[in-house]
């Protein structure tokens, strides 16, 4: 799909939406209509379609939950469609324009505003209030996704939260006589000491491919100590302290990281770290179980991202994941039953234990497995104990997902390769963000 920056992107989407009712297509979960179709409540029985926004990675656990749901609700059949996380935004945009939206889909905070702005999602506040989920969803996560939607409405039922994690090989650290990389100075020292390029050993693996911007922002703000994404009406991404932090972080590339990192997304990074001699990896809680399968529990740890030397912890917000009910659904009653079931204690606990993530269901968050998974336990403590200052990313901007991904990932690669400077890259990013913020404020006075 063509990406249009700023208002031009929204204008293009609006133009496409104006012709939606003239389109007909065979669609999964509806009659092929786009977001202009209001859908119907339906009978509460029959077939619904569910799009998993992390297909492949979480397919098995979703199929278990679907089987449990269909056993409890034999009158409803759920068709599962797994979509890779890097493709899901374009899939939703295409379906909104041309038809084929599912009944239910995984919709995280990072893409929520752009989809909600096109009237593709059903507000769920009243449904939650009248359901078994009332009072059972983590308040901070509900607040986060409500803000992310940009309209003060709940457009997705939160299911999980993640956290930035620094995974490190305890066996390699012990052999090198290194302390745990709990601070940024210890992190950089370890990256240097664990690198032996002649033996193909590296201290760190840096994310240069899809999804690189969020990780770079986390490293920047964590080192600069800047505590807000905005300073008045202007973003702080290109503050001199952030520029210096990005220069230092990107300077690790090829010196203490593999050269292949410039193109690596999280799946390649995780596979590389699990099978090779690399000391550290930044990812989130979602890859914990992969590391356990590859390394056991005695060769690595997952700890919150480093602090400054004085113990100050600043990190950017990680998008809360959730389940949205699409407005085009012809069977919203059945679709809601599935969402309610998936967010219930048992199902939410099952999914998050599999993913190593923090449950949104407050009963699930009390289950024993959470205390037994150290990275998840530590991540939950950081997120909800007030220990960290969280820099809230502007998920409410409809253009946030495209700006923070497709439109700037190639620019970050140029920083790694040394063909552009960290300052030039961040100045360009700031220009886009300031324009998007100004447009949003104009539309939402």
Coordinates of N, CA and C in Angstrom, one line a residue, residues 230 232-234 394 396-397 432-442:
X230 N 6.9 15.6 24.6 CA 6.6 16.9 24.1 C 7.1 17.9 25.1
X232 N 6.0 21.6 25.3 CA 5.0 22.5 24.7 C 4.4 21.8 23.5
X233 N 4.5 22.4 22.3 CA 4.0 21.9 21.1 C 5.0 21.2 20.2
X234 N 6.2 21.1 20.7 CA 7.3 20.5 19.9 C 7.8 19.2 20.6
X394 N 3.1 9.2 21.4 CA 1.8 9.7 21.0 C 1.0 8.7 20.1
X396 N -2.0 8.3 19.9 CA -3.2 8.9 19.5 C -3.1 9.6 18.2
X397 N -1.9 9.9 17.7 CA -1.8 10.5 16.4 C -2.1 9.4 15.3
X432 N 8.2 15.7 11.1 CA 7.0 14.9 10.8 C 6.1 14.9 12.1
X433 N 6.7 14.6 13.2 CA 5.9 14.5 14.4 C 5.2 15.9 14.8
X434 N 6.0 17.0 14.7 CA 5.4 18.3 15.0 C 4.2 18.6 14.1
X435 N 4.4 18.3 12.8 CA 3.3 18.5 11.9 C 2.1 17.7 12.2
X436 N 2.3 16.4 12.5 CA 1.2 15.5 12.9 C 0.5 16.0 14.1
X437 N 1.3 16.4 15.1 CA 0.7 16.9 16.4 C -0.1 18.2 16.1
X438 N 0.4 19.1 15.3 CA -0.3 20.3 15.1 C -1.6 20.0 14.3
X439 N -1.6 19.1 13.4 CA -2.8 18.8 12.7 C -3.8 18.1 13.6
X440 N -3.4 17.2 14.5 CA -4.3 16.6 15.4 C -4.9 17.6 16.4
X441 N -4.1 18.5 16.9 CA -4.6 19.5 17.8 C -5.7 20.4 17.1
X442 N -5.4 20.7 15.8 CA -6.4 21.5 15.1 C -7.7 20.8 14.9

